[in-house]
Amino acid sequence: MLSIERPDSSKVFALISIGIVAAALLLGGTLAATRSLRQEARDKYYAQYNQQQLLIAKEASKTINEQFEAIYGSLKLSRRLLGDTPLIPSSRSFIRDQMQIVLESMEDTPVVEYAVFDIGGKVVGMYPEDEFTIGHDFSWRDYYKWARDVGSEGKRYLSPFMEMVGGLLKGKKALIAANGIYGGDGKFRGVVIALVNFDAIVNQHILPIRLGESGYAWLIDSKNRSILVDPRGRVGGQSFEDAFLPKWPKLYSIAMESQNGKPGKDWYDYEDPESPANMTRKLVGYYPVEIAGSLWTLGVCTPMREVDALIGSVLRRQNILSWISVASTIIGALILVALLFMWNRTLTREVISRTEDLKDARMQLESTFQELLSAKKMAALGRLSIGIVHEIRNPLSSVLLNMQIIRRKLGGEAELDDNFEIVEEEVQRLNTLLEEVMGFARPPQLRIKKIDIVELIRKVSILVNQQLEEDGIRIAHTWSTAPDYFSGDMEQLKQVFLNLILNAADALKEVKGLKLITVHTLSDGGNVIITVSDTGKGIPEAEIDKIFDPFYTTKAQGGGLGLSIAQNVIIRHGGTIEVKSPPRRGAKFTIRLPRNGPALSEEIL
Ligand SMILES: Nc1ncnc2c1ncn2[C@@H]1O[C@H](COP(=O)(O)OP(=O)(O)OP(=O)(O)O)[C@@H](O)[C@H]1O
Ligand SMILES: [Mg+2]
């Protein structure tokens, strides 16, 4: 038999669990990969940003260098112009003229003072012109001593960073660039100096450096380990130890690192002393500035959060996109699983229903086959019976005829009269049996009419009433639904119910207790159902399958054709007849007839 395997729920559960675990692993893996990719992107971006800082620091360092190159170029010019001139008061006007030429070349530089000293350290020329200073002795100054003691032709001097206490730059930061003046014999002949406004350099070349919104630059004197421009843009002068070490140890180590004169990239945590809560990590790129033996380092820095914000907005969008794609993948997978699940269920249901249909069809086929088989058997039996009836009927009528002739010839022999009567009756009974067999073998055509059930049962009752009364049997007619009409052959159906009632009466004969036959009718949709039950001896289980067979009887006088004729009539009406006989509960015959009469044509039946 075909059986449909329903999906095992534990298997489905295991599959779903595996699916969930796989999805979770996939999700976890994707998230981890995304995180590491994001970190990689961030690191690359930092490195790129750092590289940019380094380039900017390099550019600024180059500009500052160029500024000083220009200043030293001017000093070299003045050295050349004045090298062969005796630097004495009588040459004052010549010196002034020469200095004027040099001044023009210093126009675009942050030089604010320009002076020439003689061999003894006295000022012989001064710009801006200052009558009080000319002739004064400055031989104690560093640059003078340097030019006299260690300087040589072409050697450059740069003072350390200082704050001016007098003159034009009072209160400002300045540097002195100097060259010695030497004669053709290489002998020391005087000094030329330029006072460089450091504030101007800072304002022009360092403070404007911006990388990002809030980036800026700082400048340190790596050789002297002091700050020139601090991270807040102020021109300072503190030592590394004082300025950086207590608060910004990482910045201190970067500053110390800068002493090797190499460019570098790094970061440090910066806490603004004015708002300590604002701790910021900064990215820095730094580049050395080398001028006349001094080593400065220019750093370009930007708070990390700004760098983060730049890449963050891109990463955030990328993040949203990756979440959207993860979510749509999961939703898509869920929809697919749900669809598959539904499809599978529909398919299973379909297969089950088709299998049920197939089963029904097979049963129908089997029963039709059985019916055909029995119809065929019946037809064969019928043909046989007709032959036999013919063969018996003729000799039987000649027996009856001859017997009547003999009786007449004997002339009313009273002694033999009884025997003649018996023979005649028996011949008569045989004739009736032959008629029955003929009726069974060649059933008359159905004459379909509208039949009232009550009327049908009533007519049958009239036929049997007297006999039943004699035997002490009661008959009752009951119904569940209102009495109904249906289409059928009144005469043949009368025969059917007559036989059923007479059978029931036979079964009740030897019964001692209640002798009751109940005929019950009810309507069931397109059918009329009539049951005939009795309180008789019932039918043994072993015999119940045989009672519809022709000529099966348990009665001495029975022909055994009653039920098979009845079954034949009911089948030809398109109905069914069934029997049930539970032990000690009598027998119950149930007849189901279509309300509209037989559906098939008479020939087929
Ligand atoms: N109500 C019943 N209670 C018990 N047995 C029954 C009942 N109806 C039928 N039978 C059994 O079924 C057999 C067959 O019945 P069927 O009507 O075909 O033939 P019959 O009554 O024996 O003879 P016939 O009807 O030809 O005179 C009966 O002999 C009897 O054994
Ligand atoms: Mg009978």
XYZ file of C-alpha atoms and ligand atoms in Angstrom:
637
model
C 0.000 0.000 0.000
C 1.183 3.466 -0.825
C 2.118 5.454 2.277
C 3.129 9.090 2.513
C 5.938 9.970 4.853
C 5.151 13.152 6.665
C 8.185 15.388 7.436
C 9.611 14.274 10.788
C 9.258 17.288 13.135
C 12.551 16.543 14.937
C 14.336 16.507 11.562
C 12.728 19.806 10.615
C 13.752 21.231 13.991
C 17.348 20.004 13.510
C 17.442 21.521 10.024
C 16.100 24.837 11.275
C 18.654 24.796 14.157
C 21.512 24.094 11.741
C 20.214 26.914 9.544
C 20.086 29.325 12.482
C 23.597 28.366 13.694
C 24.974 28.702 10.150
C 23.271 32.089 9.744
C 24.642 33.233 13.145
C 28.169 32.066 12.213
C 27.878 33.784 8.861
C 26.637 36.956 10.506
C 29.362 36.815 13.193
C 32.040 36.160 10.572
C 30.732 38.965 8.368
C 30.662 41.388 11.291
C 34.175 40.408 12.413
C 35.470 40.727 8.868
C 33.699 44.082 8.488
C 35.208 45.295 11.778
C 38.725 44.270 10.781
C 38.231 45.814 7.317
C 37.033 49.031 8.920
C 40.055 49.056 11.218
C 42.319 48.424 8.248
C 40.677 51.260 6.309
C 41.037 53.542 9.340
C 44.729 52.638 9.794
C 45.425 53.224 6.116
C 43.632 56.527 6.276
C 45.668 57.573 9.348
C 48.885 56.638 7.547
C 47.796 58.609 4.497
C 46.836 61.579 6.613
C 50.164 61.395 8.464
C 51.966 61.361 5.159
C 50.134 64.515 4.152
C 51.133 66.171 7.435
C 54.727 65.246 6.760
C 54.595 66.798 3.299
C 53.111 70.010 4.641
C 55.771 70.188 7.388
C 58.386 69.646 4.699
C 56.970 72.469 2.577
C 56.834 74.881 5.525
C 60.366 73.941 6.552
C 61.503 74.653 3.008
C 59.845 78.097 3.062
C 61.460 79.040 6.370
C 64.788 77.853 5.040
C 64.335 79.983 1.948
C 63.598 83.016 4.123
C 66.880 82.578 5.970
C 68.741 81.824 2.739
C 67.517 85.191 1.475
C 68.671 86.920 4.685
C 72.097 85.254 4.583
C 72.297 86.125 0.887
C 71.814 89.802 1.779
C 74.454 89.563 4.540
C 76.852 87.998 2.046
C 76.167 90.891 -0.320
C 76.942 93.471 2.312
C 80.109 91.590 3.190
C 81.152 91.779 -0.448
C 80.254 95.462 -0.800
C 82.093 96.448 2.348
C 84.950 93.940 2.354
C 87.519 96.303 0.870
C 86.233 99.498 2.448
C 87.917 100.684 5.630
C 85.152 100.563 8.184
C 85.968 103.923 9.707
C 83.796 106.990 10.494
C 85.147 108.895 7.452
C 83.694 106.206 5.153
C 80.267 106.659 6.703
C 78.514 108.016 3.689
C 79.946 105.253 1.436
C 78.971 102.651 3.982
C 75.457 104.069 4.131
C 75.135 103.918 0.350
C 76.287 100.311 0.244
C 73.923 99.393 3.085
C 71.084 100.998 1.167
C 71.716 98.632 -1.734
C 71.652 95.610 0.595
C 68.496 96.838 2.312
C 66.645 96.695 -0.957
C 67.477 93.028 -1.267
C 66.032 92.472 2.217
C 62.697 94.016 1.368
C 60.678 90.803 1.404
C 62.303 89.335 4.498
C 61.296 89.699 8.153
C 64.527 91.621 8.879
C 63.782 94.662 11.013
C 67.255 95.883 11.910
C 70.464 95.805 9.942
C 73.841 96.928 11.327
C 77.568 96.913 10.399
C 80.311 96.832 13.064
C 83.962 97.667 12.641
C 86.898 95.584 13.730
C 86.651 96.886 17.273
C 82.922 96.244 17.664
C 81.721 99.816 17.082
C 78.630 100.411 14.974
C 79.575 102.070 11.664
C 76.248 101.787 9.915
C 72.695 101.183 11.086
C 69.231 100.732 9.613
C 66.821 102.046 10.568
C 69.208 104.982 11.003
C 70.009 105.677 14.617
C 72.548 108.410 15.293
C 72.787 107.456 18.955
C 73.837 103.911 18.298
C 76.473 104.666 15.646
C 79.916 104.785 17.215
C 78.797 102.690 20.208
C 80.836 99.673 21.145
C 79.130 96.258 20.830
C 82.247 94.128 21.045
C 80.782 92.247 24.000
C 77.987 90.807 21.924
C 77.991 87.069 21.108
C 77.934 87.498 17.351
C 80.922 89.903 17.493
C 82.958 87.468 19.563
C 81.896 84.599 17.278
C 82.969 86.515 14.110
C 86.217 87.501 15.625
C 87.159 84.214 17.324
C 85.674 81.305 15.363
C 84.080 82.847 12.306
C 85.522 82.623 8.865
C 84.655 83.727 5.363
C 81.162 82.402 4.464
C 80.372 80.989 7.886
C 76.906 81.837 9.210
C 75.783 82.764 12.659
C 72.268 82.445 14.120
C 71.541 83.514 17.662
C 69.319 81.498 19.902
C 65.748 82.620 20.174
C 65.330 85.699 22.438
C 62.851 88.254 23.599
C 63.648 91.865 22.787
C 63.827 94.241 25.730
C 64.304 97.465 23.789
C 64.233 98.960 20.332
C 61.631 98.490 17.659
C 60.908 94.872 18.555
C 60.519 95.440 22.263
C 58.513 92.584 23.755
C 58.715 90.552 20.568
C 60.720 87.443 19.783
C 63.715 87.887 17.540
C 66.813 86.170 16.174
C 70.065 87.607 14.984
C 71.648 86.348 11.796
C 75.250 87.427 11.357
C 78.292 87.092 9.080
C 81.860 88.150 9.711
C 83.521 90.591 7.295
C 87.002 89.466 6.300
C 89.573 91.149 4.087
C 91.287 89.617 1.089
C 94.012 88.416 3.421
C 91.391 86.553 5.468
C 91.742 88.889 8.399
C 88.778 89.889 10.534
C 87.503 93.352 9.618
C 84.086 93.682 11.134
C 80.573 92.149 11.475
C 77.275 92.516 9.653
C 74.034 91.502 11.387
C 70.309 91.310 10.625
C 67.684 91.285 13.335
C 64.971 88.901 12.242
C 61.448 89.357 13.532
C 60.638 85.833 14.601
C 57.014 86.725 15.360
C 56.643 87.676 11.728
C 58.001 84.284 10.601
C 55.631 82.553 12.999
C 52.649 84.583 11.831
C 53.498 84.158 8.201
C 54.739 80.589 7.948
C 53.676 78.594 10.986
C 50.390 79.806 12.420
C 48.530 79.704 9.102
C 49.313 76.019 8.619
C 45.996 74.204 8.789
C 45.358 70.617 7.958
C 41.741 69.891 8.649
C 39.449 72.273 10.538
C 41.449 72.597 13.732
C 44.906 71.425 12.744
C 47.968 73.625 13.326
C 51.761 73.516 13.541
C 54.351 73.798 16.263
C 58.053 74.563 16.083
C 60.722 73.420 18.482
C 64.427 74.050 18.774
C 65.628 70.481 18.831
C 69.243 71.318 19.451
C 68.568 73.627 22.398
C 65.606 71.476 23.543
C 63.254 74.418 23.827
C 59.890 75.409 22.393
C 59.726 78.059 19.736
C 56.011 77.834 18.925
C 53.923 75.730 21.251
C 50.971 73.480 20.269
C 48.575 76.294 21.126
C 50.253 78.660 18.702
C 52.077 80.804 21.254
C 55.672 81.771 20.833
C 57.429 80.301 23.821
C 60.921 79.591 25.027
C 60.463 76.913 27.700
C 62.639 73.826 27.807
C 61.243 70.419 26.729
C 61.456 69.172 30.294
C 59.443 72.074 31.684
C 56.968 72.322 28.845
C 56.227 68.739 27.828
C 57.417 66.231 30.367
C 54.875 66.737 33.179
C 51.756 66.800 31.038
C 52.577 65.380 27.644
C 55.225 62.675 28.020
C 54.543 61.294 24.517
C 55.053 64.744 23.011
C 58.243 65.003 25.034
C 59.545 61.745 23.589
C 58.653 62.946 20.065
C 60.555 66.195 20.757
C 63.542 64.217 22.012
C 63.325 61.997 18.950
C 63.474 65.135 16.765
C 67.054 65.666 17.948
C 68.221 63.113 15.395
C 67.258 65.616 12.680
C 65.053 63.164 10.782
C 61.445 63.583 9.728
C 58.847 61.397 11.430
C 55.139 60.519 11.923
C 53.482 59.830 15.249
C 50.615 60.617 17.590
C 50.295 61.916 21.136
C 47.592 62.596 23.729
C 47.197 66.278 24.282
C 45.349 67.717 27.257
C 44.669 71.395 26.941
C 45.866 73.032 30.194
C 43.019 75.525 29.955
C 40.326 72.868 29.685
C 41.849 69.625 31.053
C 38.687 67.685 30.329
C 39.440 68.060 26.645
C 41.896 65.260 26.199
C 42.567 64.794 22.503
C 44.722 62.376 20.677
C 46.623 64.098 17.901
C 48.249 62.868 14.757
C 51.529 64.550 13.973
C 54.005 64.654 11.105
C 57.269 66.537 11.698
C 60.167 67.726 9.590
C 63.562 69.242 10.465
C 64.497 72.868 9.652
C 68.264 73.355 9.563
C 69.599 76.926 9.536
C 73.171 77.961 10.210
C 73.955 75.064 12.488
C 70.630 75.314 14.348
C 68.222 72.388 14.261
C 64.550 73.167 14.525
C 61.681 70.779 14.007
C 58.331 71.771 12.559
C 55.384 69.593 13.522
C 51.982 69.596 11.809
C 49.210 68.107 13.942
C 45.451 67.430 13.780
C 43.137 66.062 16.478
C 42.386 62.425 15.759
C 38.621 62.918 16.210
C 38.644 65.217 13.202
C 40.495 62.632 11.155
C 38.068 60.032 12.497
C 35.107 62.189 11.562
C 36.375 62.392 7.998
C 36.695 58.665 7.532
C 33.902 57.970 10.043
C 31.175 59.393 7.807
C 32.348 57.158 4.954
C 32.640 54.138 7.245
C 29.247 54.859 8.760
C 27.632 54.854 5.352
C 29.503 51.699 4.473
C 28.331 50.213 7.783
C 24.704 51.066 7.085
C 25.041 49.544 3.637
C 26.587 46.360 4.997
C 23.816 46.088 7.633
C 21.203 46.601 4.957
C 22.786 43.883 2.843
C 23.053 41.498 5.837
C 19.436 42.225 6.800
C 18.166 41.762 3.251
C 20.115 38.508 2.918
C 18.572 37.188 6.161
C 15.060 38.361 5.235
C 15.471 36.871 1.765
C 16.652 33.566 3.238
C 13.750 33.531 5.726
C 11.206 34.230 2.983
C 12.764 31.458 0.894
C 12.651 29.002 3.820
C 9.047 29.979 4.591
C 8.076 29.555 0.947
C 9.813 26.186 0.771
C 8.105 25.149 3.973
C 4.699 26.202 2.697
C 5.343 24.605 -0.664
C 6.400 21.381 1.026
C 3.276 21.383 3.198
C 0.992 22.061 0.250
C 2.725 19.339 -1.711
C 2.426 16.833 1.143
C -1.242 17.700 1.588
C -1.798 17.355 -2.138
C -0.056 13.971 -2.257
C -2.072 12.735 0.740
C -5.350 13.856 -0.783
C -4.441 12.352 -4.166
C -3.556 9.097 -2.421
C -6.919 9.105 -0.628
C -8.630 9.703 -3.965
C -6.658 6.841 -5.489
C -7.632 4.570 -2.603
C -11.317 5.473 -3.038
C -11.091 4.941 -6.762
C -9.449 1.566 -6.247
C -12.117 0.479 -3.774
C -14.833 1.672 -6.114
C -13.200 -0.262 -8.907
C -12.967 -3.371 -6.783
C -16.584 -3.176 -5.752
C -17.682 -2.496 -9.338
C -15.621 -5.471 -10.389
C -17.274 -7.621 -7.740
C -20.684 -6.398 -8.806
C -19.896 -7.153 -12.429
C -18.653 -10.556 -11.445
C -21.787 -11.372 -9.483
C -23.955 -9.880 -12.252
C -22.233 -12.187 -14.702
C -22.686 -15.148 -12.390
C -26.315 -14.256 -11.933
C -26.845 -13.968 -15.654
C -25.264 -17.392 -16.200
C -27.341 -18.804 -13.371
C -30.431 -17.159 -14.834
C -29.821 -18.750 -18.267
C -29.273 -22.127 -16.635
C -32.410 -21.745 -14.547
C -34.544 -20.831 -17.555
C -33.360 -24.019 -19.323
C -34.121 -26.154 -16.303
C -37.523 -24.546 -15.769
C -38.487 -25.296 -19.375
C -37.273 -28.861 -19.089
C -39.245 -29.411 -15.855
C -42.404 -27.472 -16.709
C -43.471 -29.584 -19.718
C -43.055 -33.001 -18.083
C -44.686 -31.542 -14.994
C -47.801 -30.436 -16.927
C -47.953 -33.831 -18.649
C -47.665 -35.457 -15.145
C -50.598 -33.285 -13.957
C -52.616 -33.970 -17.124
C -52.031 -37.708 -17.005
C -52.768 -37.813 -13.320
C -56.132 -36.041 -13.966
C -56.944 -38.555 -16.776
C -56.134 -41.485 -14.437
C -58.291 -39.925 -11.679
C -61.233 -39.499 -14.082
C -60.851 -43.064 -15.382
C -60.811 -44.491 -11.897
C -64.150 -42.770 -11.507
C -63.968 -41.123 -8.077
C -62.200 -43.772 -6.050
C -62.650 -42.246 -2.565
C -59.665 -44.106 -1.240
C -57.228 -42.552 -3.730
C -58.742 -39.046 -3.655
C -56.452 -37.885 -0.850
C -53.373 -39.139 -2.735
C -54.485 -37.365 -5.887
C -54.972 -34.166 -3.835
C -51.437 -34.432 -2.434
C -49.892 -35.027 -5.871
C -51.830 -32.083 -7.300
C -50.781 -29.757 -4.478
C -47.134 -30.776 -4.770
C -47.199 -30.256 -8.536
C -48.794 -26.858 -7.888
C -46.014 -25.988 -5.375
C -43.393 -27.040 -7.906
C -45.054 -24.767 -10.457
C -44.960 -21.810 -8.074
C -41.258 -22.484 -7.421
C -40.611 -22.597 -11.140
C -42.394 -19.260 -11.553
C -40.210 -17.769 -8.835
C -37.100 -19.099 -10.504
C -38.283 -17.607 -13.797
C -38.924 -14.254 -12.047
C -35.438 -14.358 -10.646
C -33.780 -15.426 -13.879
C -35.674 -13.006 -16.066
C -36.806 -10.209 -13.800
C -39.627 -8.081 -15.118
C -38.780 -4.542 -16.253
C -39.002 -1.792 -13.638
C -42.039 0.422 -13.817
C -40.918 3.532 -12.050
C -43.530 5.640 -10.306
C -43.690 8.069 -7.449
C -44.068 6.028 -4.275
C -45.233 7.133 -0.883
C -43.246 5.192 1.694
C -46.113 5.016 4.157
C -48.399 3.686 1.485
C -45.835 1.036 0.473
C -45.339 -0.238 4.015
C -49.077 -0.146 4.650
C -49.827 -2.301 1.592
C -47.266 -4.905 2.606
C -48.600 -4.929 6.163
C -52.128 -5.647 4.901
C -50.832 -8.729 3.066
C -49.166 -10.225 6.106
C -51.269 -8.911 8.958
C -53.495 -11.915 9.412
C -50.688 -14.419 9.422
C -48.640 -12.293 11.819
C -51.544 -11.998 14.190
C -51.964 -15.766 14.168
C -48.332 -16.180 15.105
C -48.581 -13.539 17.837
C -46.199 -11.139 16.032
C -46.569 -7.366 16.219
C -45.430 -5.060 13.386
C -44.625 -1.361 13.899
C -43.840 1.361 11.407
C -41.802 4.348 12.668
C -39.923 7.217 10.977
C -37.290 9.809 11.917
C -38.133 12.381 9.272
C -41.484 13.228 7.722
C -42.765 10.411 5.418
C -41.387 10.926 1.999
C -41.896 10.215 -1.673
C -39.402 8.533 -3.925
C -39.228 6.970 -7.379
C -39.408 3.173 -7.759
C -41.344 0.120 -8.927
C -44.164 -0.334 -6.418
C -44.911 -3.981 -7.188
C -41.329 -5.209 -7.102
C -40.510 -3.222 -3.949
C -43.644 -4.668 -2.328
C -42.212 -8.135 -3.042
C -38.908 -7.085 -1.458
C -40.466 -5.866 1.804
C -42.940 -8.737 1.853
C -40.023 -11.182 1.728
C -38.132 -9.283 4.442
C -41.152 -9.269 6.735
C -41.974 -12.954 6.086
C -38.312 -13.868 6.783
C -38.516 -11.889 10.033
C -41.774 -13.647 10.898
C -40.114 -17.035 10.238
C -37.236 -16.042 12.535
C -39.713 -15.046 15.263
C -41.737 -18.264 15.219
C -39.768 -20.143 17.830
C -39.022 -17.079 19.912
C -40.554 -17.069 23.382
C -40.310 -13.429 24.446
C -41.070 -10.249 22.490
C -42.156 -10.865 18.920
C -41.776 -7.552 17.172
C -40.982 -6.447 13.633
C -40.058 -2.768 13.239
C -40.061 -0.969 9.918
C -38.299 2.393 10.241
C -37.936 5.005 7.504
C -35.824 8.126 7.259
C -34.518 10.578 4.684
C -30.828 11.126 4.232
C -30.049 13.764 1.628
C -30.808 12.246 -1.757
C -31.615 8.843 -0.284
C -34.486 7.137 1.424
C -33.449 4.632 4.078
C -35.756 1.838 5.205
C -34.776 -0.619 7.941
C -36.567 -3.843 8.789
C -35.537 -5.262 12.138
C -36.855 -8.085 14.245
C -36.380 -9.554 17.676
C -35.962 -13.031 16.211
C -33.251 -15.675 16.482
C -30.830 -13.705 14.290
C -28.325 -14.956 11.727
C -25.168 -16.793 12.823
C -21.972 -14.971 11.892
C -20.765 -17.842 9.715
C -23.911 -17.669 7.551
C -24.436 -13.966 7.167
C -22.304 -13.768 3.982
C -24.372 -16.482 2.281
C -27.944 -15.339 2.824
C -28.067 -13.300 -0.418
C -26.850 -16.265 -2.465
C -29.596 -17.792 -4.650
C -31.086 -21.055 -3.303
C -29.449 -20.568 0.100
C -32.005 -21.482 2.726
C -32.152 -22.884 6.230
C -35.847 -23.655 5.947
C -37.329 -27.045 5.080
C -39.950 -25.485 2.790
C -37.788 -22.541 1.668
C -36.659 -21.896 -1.903
C -33.737 -19.651 -0.870
C -34.549 -17.122 -3.551
C -36.309 -14.396 -1.496
C -33.233 -12.373 -0.506
C -31.389 -12.798 -3.796
C -34.480 -11.509 -5.685
C -34.754 -8.655 -3.162
C -31.076 -7.747 -3.605
C -31.517 -7.850 -7.383
C -34.498 -5.475 -7.263
C -32.718 -3.026 -4.927
C -29.551 -3.007 -7.050
C -31.604 -2.368 -10.163
C -33.111 0.628 -8.355
C -29.557 1.937 -7.834
C -29.743 1.210 -4.089
C -28.041 -1.044 -1.565
C -29.138 -3.671 0.928
C -27.130 -4.604 4.021
C -27.708 -6.861 6.996
C -26.472 -6.785 10.554
C -27.163 -9.322 13.219
C -25.470 -8.782 16.522
C -25.726 -11.870 18.796
C -29.112 -12.213 20.562
C -30.382 -8.985 19.003
C -32.283 -10.334 16.002
C -31.542 -9.223 12.432
C -31.618 -5.773 10.899
C -31.846 -5.196 7.148
C -31.010 -1.677 5.869
C -32.135 -0.621 2.420
C -30.907 2.604 0.855
C -32.744 3.837 -2.259
C -32.004 6.940 -4.308
C -34.938 9.341 -4.016
C -34.894 10.017 -7.762
C -34.957 6.380 -8.817
C -32.301 4.379 -10.703
C -29.660 6.458 -12.407
C -28.566 3.834 -14.928
C -30.636 2.368 -17.712
C -32.467 -0.887 -17.247
C -30.341 -2.769 -19.815
C -27.201 -2.331 -17.782
C -28.968 -3.620 -14.710
N -34.932 -12.046 9.586
C -34.178 -13.170 9.506
N -33.762 -13.764 10.667
C -33.004 -14.878 10.618
N -32.600 -15.511 9.485
C -32.999 -14.947 8.310
C -33.772 -13.752 8.254
N -33.992 -13.443 6.967
C -33.379 -14.418 6.231
N -32.792 -15.320 7.026
C -31.991 -16.484 6.608
O -31.657 -16.321 5.255
C -32.047 -17.457 4.497
C -32.358 -17.034 3.103
O -33.530 -16.290 3.028
P -34.342 -16.186 1.714
O -35.462 -15.270 1.955
O -33.444 -15.887 0.614
O -34.789 -17.637 1.540
P -35.841 -18.408 2.402
O -36.657 -17.506 3.203
O -35.105 -19.479 3.094
O -36.748 -19.051 1.265
P -37.793 -18.258 0.351
O -37.729 -16.891 0.752
O -37.334 -18.539 -1.000
O -39.095 -18.913 0.685
C -33.164 -18.007 5.270
O -33.319 -19.389 5.030
C -32.724 -17.742 6.725
O -31.866 -18.747 7.173
Mg -37.612 -15.806 2.308
